[in-house]
Short mmCIF file of C-alpha atoms and ligand atoms in Angstrom, two decimals:
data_model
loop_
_atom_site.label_atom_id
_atom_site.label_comp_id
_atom_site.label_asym_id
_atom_site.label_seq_id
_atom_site.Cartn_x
_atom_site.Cartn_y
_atom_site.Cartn_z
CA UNK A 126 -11.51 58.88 -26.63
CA UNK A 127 -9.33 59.78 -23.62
CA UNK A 128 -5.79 59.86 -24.44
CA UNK A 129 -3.91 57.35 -22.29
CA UNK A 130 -1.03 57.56 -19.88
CA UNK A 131 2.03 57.61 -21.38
CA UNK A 132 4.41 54.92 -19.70
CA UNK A 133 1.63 52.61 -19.81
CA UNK A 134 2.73 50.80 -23.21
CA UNK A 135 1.51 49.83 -26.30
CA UNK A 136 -2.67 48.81 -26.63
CA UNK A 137 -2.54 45.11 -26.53
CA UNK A 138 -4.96 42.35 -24.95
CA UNK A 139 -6.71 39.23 -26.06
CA UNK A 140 -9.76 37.12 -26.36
CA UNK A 141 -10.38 35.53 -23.31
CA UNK A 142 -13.07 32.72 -22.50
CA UNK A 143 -16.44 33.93 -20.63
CA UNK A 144 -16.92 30.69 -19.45
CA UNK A 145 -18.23 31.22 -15.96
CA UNK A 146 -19.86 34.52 -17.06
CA UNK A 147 -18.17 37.88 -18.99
CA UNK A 148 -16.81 39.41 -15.55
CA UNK A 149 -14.59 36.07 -15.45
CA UNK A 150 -13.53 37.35 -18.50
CA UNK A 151 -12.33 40.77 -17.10
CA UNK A 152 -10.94 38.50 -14.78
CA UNK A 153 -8.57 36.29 -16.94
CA UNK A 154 -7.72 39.72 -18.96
CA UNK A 155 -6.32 41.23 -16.07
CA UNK A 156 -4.25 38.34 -15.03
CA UNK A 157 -2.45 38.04 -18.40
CA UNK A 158 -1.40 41.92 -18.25
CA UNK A 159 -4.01 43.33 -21.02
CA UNK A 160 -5.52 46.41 -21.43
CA UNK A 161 -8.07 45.82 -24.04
CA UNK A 162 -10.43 42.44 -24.04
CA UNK A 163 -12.11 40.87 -27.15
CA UNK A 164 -14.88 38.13 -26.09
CA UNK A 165 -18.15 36.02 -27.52
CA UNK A 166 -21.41 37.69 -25.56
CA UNK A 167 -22.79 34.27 -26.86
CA UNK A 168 -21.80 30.21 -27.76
CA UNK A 169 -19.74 31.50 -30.90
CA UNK A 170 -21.16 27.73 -32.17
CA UNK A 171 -24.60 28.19 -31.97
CA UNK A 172 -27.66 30.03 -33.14
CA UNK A 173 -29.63 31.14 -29.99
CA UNK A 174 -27.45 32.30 -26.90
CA UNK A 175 -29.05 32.69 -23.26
CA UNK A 176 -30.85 35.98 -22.66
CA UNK A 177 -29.02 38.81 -21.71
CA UNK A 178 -29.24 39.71 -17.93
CA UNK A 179 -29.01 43.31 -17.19
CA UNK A 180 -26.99 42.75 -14.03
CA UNK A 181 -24.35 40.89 -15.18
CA UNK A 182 -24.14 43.09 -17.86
CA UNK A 183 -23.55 45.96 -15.53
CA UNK A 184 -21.11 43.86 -13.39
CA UNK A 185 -18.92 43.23 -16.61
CA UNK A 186 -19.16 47.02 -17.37
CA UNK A 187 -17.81 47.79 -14.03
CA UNK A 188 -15.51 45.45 -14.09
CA UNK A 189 -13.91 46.41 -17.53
CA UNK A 190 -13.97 50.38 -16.22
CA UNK A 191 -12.02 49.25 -12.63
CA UNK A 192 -9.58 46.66 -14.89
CA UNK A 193 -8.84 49.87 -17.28
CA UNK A 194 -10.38 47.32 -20.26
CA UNK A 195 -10.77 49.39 -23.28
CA UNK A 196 -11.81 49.24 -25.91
CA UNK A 197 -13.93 46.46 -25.33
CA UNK A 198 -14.28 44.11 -28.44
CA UNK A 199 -17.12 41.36 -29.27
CA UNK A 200 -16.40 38.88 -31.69
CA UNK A 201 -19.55 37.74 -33.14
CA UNK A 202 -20.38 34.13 -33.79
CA UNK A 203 -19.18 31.52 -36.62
CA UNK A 204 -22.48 30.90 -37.80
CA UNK A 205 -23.40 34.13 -39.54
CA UNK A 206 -22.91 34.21 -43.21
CA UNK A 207 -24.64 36.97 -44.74
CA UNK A 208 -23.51 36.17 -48.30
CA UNK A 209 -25.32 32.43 -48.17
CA UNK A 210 -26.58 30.90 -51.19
CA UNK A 211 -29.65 30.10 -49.02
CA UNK A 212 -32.44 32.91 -48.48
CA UNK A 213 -33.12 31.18 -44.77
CA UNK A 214 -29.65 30.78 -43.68
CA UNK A 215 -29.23 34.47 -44.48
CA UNK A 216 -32.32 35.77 -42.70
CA UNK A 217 -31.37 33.86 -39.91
CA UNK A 218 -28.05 34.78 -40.30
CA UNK A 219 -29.61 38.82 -40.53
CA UNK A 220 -31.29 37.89 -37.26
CA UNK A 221 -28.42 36.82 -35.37
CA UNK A 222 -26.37 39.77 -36.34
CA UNK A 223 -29.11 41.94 -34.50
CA UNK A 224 -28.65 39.81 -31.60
CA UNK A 225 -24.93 40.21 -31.20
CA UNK A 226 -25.73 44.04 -31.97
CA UNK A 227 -28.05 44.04 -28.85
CA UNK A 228 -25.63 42.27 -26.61
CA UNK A 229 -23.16 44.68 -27.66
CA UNK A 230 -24.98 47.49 -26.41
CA UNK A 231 -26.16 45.94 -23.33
CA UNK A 232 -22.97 45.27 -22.32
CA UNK A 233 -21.41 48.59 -23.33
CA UNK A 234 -19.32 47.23 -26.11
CA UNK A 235 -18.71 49.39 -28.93
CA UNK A 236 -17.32 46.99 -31.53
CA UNK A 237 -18.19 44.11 -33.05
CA UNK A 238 -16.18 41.66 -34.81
CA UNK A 239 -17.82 39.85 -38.24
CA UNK A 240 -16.77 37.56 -40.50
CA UNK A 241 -17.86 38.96 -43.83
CA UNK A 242 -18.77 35.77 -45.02
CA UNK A 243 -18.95 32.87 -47.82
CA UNK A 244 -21.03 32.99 -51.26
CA UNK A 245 -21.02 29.31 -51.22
CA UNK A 246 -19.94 28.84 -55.24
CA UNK A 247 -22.64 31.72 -56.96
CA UNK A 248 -19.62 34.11 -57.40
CA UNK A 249 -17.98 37.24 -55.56
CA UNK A 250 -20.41 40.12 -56.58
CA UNK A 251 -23.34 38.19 -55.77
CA UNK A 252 -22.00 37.70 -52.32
CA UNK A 253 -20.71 40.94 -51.65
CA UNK A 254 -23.91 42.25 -52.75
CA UNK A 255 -25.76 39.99 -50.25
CA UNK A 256 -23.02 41.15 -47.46
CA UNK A 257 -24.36 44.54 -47.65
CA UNK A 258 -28.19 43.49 -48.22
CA UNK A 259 -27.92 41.86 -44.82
CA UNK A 260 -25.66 44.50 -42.69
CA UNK A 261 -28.74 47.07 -44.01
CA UNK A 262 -30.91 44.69 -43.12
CA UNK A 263 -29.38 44.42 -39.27
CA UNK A 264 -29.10 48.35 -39.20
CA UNK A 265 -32.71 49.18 -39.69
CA UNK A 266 -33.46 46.80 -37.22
CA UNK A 267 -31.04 48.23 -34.38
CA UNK A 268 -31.92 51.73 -35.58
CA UNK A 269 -30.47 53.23 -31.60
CA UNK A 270 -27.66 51.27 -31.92
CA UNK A 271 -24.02 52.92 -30.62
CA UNK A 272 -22.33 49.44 -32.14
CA UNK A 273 -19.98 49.99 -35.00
CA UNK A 274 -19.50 46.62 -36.95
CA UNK A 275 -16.24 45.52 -38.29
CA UNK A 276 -15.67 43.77 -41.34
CA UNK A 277 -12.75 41.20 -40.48
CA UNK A 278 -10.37 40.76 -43.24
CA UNK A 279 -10.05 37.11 -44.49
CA UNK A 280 -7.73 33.96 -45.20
CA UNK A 281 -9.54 33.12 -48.11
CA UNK A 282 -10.62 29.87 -47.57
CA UNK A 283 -13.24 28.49 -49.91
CA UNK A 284 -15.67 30.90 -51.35
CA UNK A 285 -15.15 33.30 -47.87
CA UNK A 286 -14.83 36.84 -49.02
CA UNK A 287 -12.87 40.01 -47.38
CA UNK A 288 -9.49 38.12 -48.41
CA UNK A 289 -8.71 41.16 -50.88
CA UNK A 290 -8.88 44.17 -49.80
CA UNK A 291 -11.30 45.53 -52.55
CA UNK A 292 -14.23 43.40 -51.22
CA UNK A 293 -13.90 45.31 -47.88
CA UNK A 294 -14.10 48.28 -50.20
CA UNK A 295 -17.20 46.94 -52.27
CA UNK A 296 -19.23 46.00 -49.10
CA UNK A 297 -18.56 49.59 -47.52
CA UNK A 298 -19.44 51.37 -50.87
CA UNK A 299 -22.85 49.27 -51.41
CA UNK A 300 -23.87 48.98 -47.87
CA UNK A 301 -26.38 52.01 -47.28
CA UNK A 302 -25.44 51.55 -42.98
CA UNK A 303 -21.74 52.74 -44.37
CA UNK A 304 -21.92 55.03 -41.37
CA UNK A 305 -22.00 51.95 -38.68
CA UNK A 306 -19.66 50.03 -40.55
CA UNK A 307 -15.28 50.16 -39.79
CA UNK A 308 -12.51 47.59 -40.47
CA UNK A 309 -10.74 44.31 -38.34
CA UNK A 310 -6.80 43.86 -39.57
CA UNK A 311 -5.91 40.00 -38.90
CA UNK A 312 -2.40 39.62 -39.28
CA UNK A 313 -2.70 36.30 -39.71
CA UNK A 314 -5.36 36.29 -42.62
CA UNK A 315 -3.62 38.99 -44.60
CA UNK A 316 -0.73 36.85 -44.19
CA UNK A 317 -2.55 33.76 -45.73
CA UNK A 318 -4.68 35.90 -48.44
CA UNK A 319 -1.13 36.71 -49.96
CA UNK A 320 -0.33 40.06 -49.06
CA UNK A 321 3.13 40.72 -47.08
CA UNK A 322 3.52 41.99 -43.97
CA UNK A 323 6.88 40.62 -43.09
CA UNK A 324 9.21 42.72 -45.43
CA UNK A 325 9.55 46.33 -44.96
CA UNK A 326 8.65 47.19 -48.56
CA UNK A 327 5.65 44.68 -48.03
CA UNK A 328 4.48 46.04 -45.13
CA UNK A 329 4.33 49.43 -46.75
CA UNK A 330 2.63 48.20 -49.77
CA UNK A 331 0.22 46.26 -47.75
CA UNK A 332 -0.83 49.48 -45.60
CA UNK A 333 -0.81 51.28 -49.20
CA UNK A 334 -2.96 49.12 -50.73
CA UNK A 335 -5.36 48.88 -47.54
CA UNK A 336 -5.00 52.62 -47.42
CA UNK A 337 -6.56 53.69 -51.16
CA UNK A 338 -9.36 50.72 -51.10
CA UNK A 339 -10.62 51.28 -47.44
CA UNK A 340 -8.79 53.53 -45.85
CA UNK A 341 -6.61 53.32 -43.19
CA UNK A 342 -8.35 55.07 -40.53
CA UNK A 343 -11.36 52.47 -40.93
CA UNK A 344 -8.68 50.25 -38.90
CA UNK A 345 -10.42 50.24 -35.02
CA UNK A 346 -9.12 46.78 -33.96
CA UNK A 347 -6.47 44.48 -34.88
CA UNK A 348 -6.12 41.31 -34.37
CA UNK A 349 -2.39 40.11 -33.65
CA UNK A 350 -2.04 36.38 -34.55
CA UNK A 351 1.09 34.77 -36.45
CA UNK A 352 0.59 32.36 -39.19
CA UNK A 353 1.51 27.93 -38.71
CA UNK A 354 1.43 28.49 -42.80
CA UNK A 355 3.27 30.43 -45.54
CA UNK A 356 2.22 33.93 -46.86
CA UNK A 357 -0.65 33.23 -50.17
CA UNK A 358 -1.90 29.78 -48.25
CA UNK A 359 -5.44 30.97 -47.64
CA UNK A 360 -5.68 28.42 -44.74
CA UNK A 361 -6.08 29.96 -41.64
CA UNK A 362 -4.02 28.61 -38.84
CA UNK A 363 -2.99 31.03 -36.08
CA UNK A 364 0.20 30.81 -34.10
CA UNK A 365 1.56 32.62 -31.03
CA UNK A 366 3.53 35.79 -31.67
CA UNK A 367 7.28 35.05 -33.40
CA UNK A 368 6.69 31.53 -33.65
CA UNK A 369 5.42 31.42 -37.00
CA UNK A 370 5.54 32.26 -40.78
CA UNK A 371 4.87 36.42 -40.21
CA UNK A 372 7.57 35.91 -37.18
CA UNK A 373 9.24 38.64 -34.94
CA UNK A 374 10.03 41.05 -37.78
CA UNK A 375 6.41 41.21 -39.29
CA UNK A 376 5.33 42.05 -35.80
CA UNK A 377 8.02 44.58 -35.34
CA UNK A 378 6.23 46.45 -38.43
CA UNK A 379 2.67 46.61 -36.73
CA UNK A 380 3.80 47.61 -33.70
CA UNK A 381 6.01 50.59 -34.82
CA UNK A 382 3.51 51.19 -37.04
CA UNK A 383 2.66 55.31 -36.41
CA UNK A 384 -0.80 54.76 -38.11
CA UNK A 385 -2.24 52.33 -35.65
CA UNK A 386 -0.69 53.47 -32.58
CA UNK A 387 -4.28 54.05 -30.77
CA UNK A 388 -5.38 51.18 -32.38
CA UNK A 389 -6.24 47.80 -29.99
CA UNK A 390 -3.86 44.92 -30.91
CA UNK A 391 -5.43 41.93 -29.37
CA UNK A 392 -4.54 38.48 -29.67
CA UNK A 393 -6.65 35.22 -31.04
CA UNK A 394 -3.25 33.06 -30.50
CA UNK A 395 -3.11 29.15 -29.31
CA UNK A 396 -3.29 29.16 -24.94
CA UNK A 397 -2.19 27.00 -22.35
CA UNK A 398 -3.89 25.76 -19.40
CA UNK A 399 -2.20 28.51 -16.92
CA UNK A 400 -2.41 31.39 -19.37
CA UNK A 401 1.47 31.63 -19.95
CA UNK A 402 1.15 31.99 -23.64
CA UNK A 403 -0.79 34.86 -23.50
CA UNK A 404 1.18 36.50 -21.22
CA UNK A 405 4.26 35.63 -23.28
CA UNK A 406 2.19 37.04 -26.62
CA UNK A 407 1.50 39.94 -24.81
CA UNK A 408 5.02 40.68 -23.51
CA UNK A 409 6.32 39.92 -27.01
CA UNK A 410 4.19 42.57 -29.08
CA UNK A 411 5.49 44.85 -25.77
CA UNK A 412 8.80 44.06 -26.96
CA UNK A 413 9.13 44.40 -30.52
CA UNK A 414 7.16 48.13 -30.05
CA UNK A 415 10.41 49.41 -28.75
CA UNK A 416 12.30 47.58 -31.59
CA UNK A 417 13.44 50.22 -34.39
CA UNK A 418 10.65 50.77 -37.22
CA UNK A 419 10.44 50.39 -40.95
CA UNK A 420 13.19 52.53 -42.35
MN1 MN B 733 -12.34 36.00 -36.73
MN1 MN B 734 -9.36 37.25 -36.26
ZN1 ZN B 735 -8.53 33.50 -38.05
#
């Protein structure tokens, strides 16, 4: 990784729409001040996406390089649930994972966001077990791959695993593609699973407790969203930076935090029509990174 300027500030962007194609993505990153850009390569609603097109793909590439866009970040789609109760749901589920692998690679995109999914009521182990069935299962089937997957940490909704820290740990430890797997921090999930991230004692626990299950380096992206709800919900309801239950001094912590300095920050936060609340988000994570550190 090449080291970046200093003076140019802390490593923050945002998911931005592709509507219109992913160079209109590059686009919209550039005009909210970002320097990392998280996207779908695909309808994050739906099964099949549209074929990938090598030129476009090369005309996003170039566009990200000329923006200064990096990392680049997909976020794979909503439908994937490797841990399903149901054997077809999970091969499909298998199948679409290689697809979002493939796009990722086409279009020069070395992570990829997943949700690790939902057992659907037949109990934790059997679904983490599944979790890493199915990641194996998309390995051997990308086998060239350069696409590192990351396990996104979860609100805990329903039966949705990754909300404790130890099933990130159980997945990586069963999963035999170990190698091609790393970690997603959402702010706003941890938040909602129950852990704190708002004190400084919290914080430190939190990164402690993250640090001897998974390991700290296994961190490559973060997402940066503040909570509507209070800490131990499990509901997951985002909110723009400050204005919400993790609030300015939770953010202060992640962004003076030395261990994920290099690490992309990038926002999943409400938006207006003009793109003013991402620029505001952005400007505010700026801020608090030159606000004094836990103690
Ligand atoms: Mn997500
Ligand atoms: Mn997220
Ligand atoms: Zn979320």
């Amino acid at each position: 990784m090449t080291k970046r300027p200093t003076g140019a500030g802390p490593l923050v962007g945002a998911h931005m729409s592709a509507a219109g194609g992913l160079a209109r993505a590059v686009e919209r990153a550039v005009a909210a001040g970002c320097r990392t850009l998280q996207v779908f390569t695909k309808n994050s609603n739906q099964w099949a996406g549209k074929p990938i097109v090598p030129s476009e793909a090369k005309a996003f590439q170039r566009a990200a390089a000329e923006a200064g866009l990096a990392p680049l970040v997909s976020h794979s789609a909503y439908l994937i649930n490797l841990a399903s109760p149901d054997p077809v749901v999970r091969a499909r589920s298998a199948d679409a994972l290689v697809d979002e692998i493939e796009r990722c690679d086409a279009n020069g995109i070395p992570f990829l966001v997943l949700h690790p999914g939902s057992h659907g009521g037949e109990g934790e182990e059997v679904g983490l077990d599944r979790i890493a069935r199915g990641l194996d299962d998309a390995a051997a089937k990308t086998p060239s791959s350069r696409t590192t997957i990351l396990l996104e940490t979860a609100a805990g909704q329903g039966a949705c695993l990754g909300h404790d820290f130890a099933h990130l740990a159980a997945i990586l430890a069963r999963a035999d593609s170990r190698p091609r797997l790393a970690l997603c921090l959402d702010t706003c999930h941890i938040h909602a699973a129950g852990y704190d991230i708002v004190t400084k004692d919290g914080w430190r626990s939190t990164l402690d407790a993250l640090d001897s299950s998974c390991g700290l380096g296994l961190v490559k992206v973060i997402h940066a969203n503040d909570s509507k709800k209070e800490r131990g919900c499990r509901v997951d309801r985002h909110e723009r930076i400050g204005l919400g239950q993790i609030g300015e001094k939770g953010f202060v912590n992640l962004m003076t935090e030395a261990a994920f300095e290099d690490v992309p920050k990038i926002l999943e936060t409400p938006k207006d029509e003009e793109g003013r609340w991402d620029r505001e988000g952005l400007a505010a994570l700026r801020k608090l990174a030159r606000r004094k550190g836990p103690a």
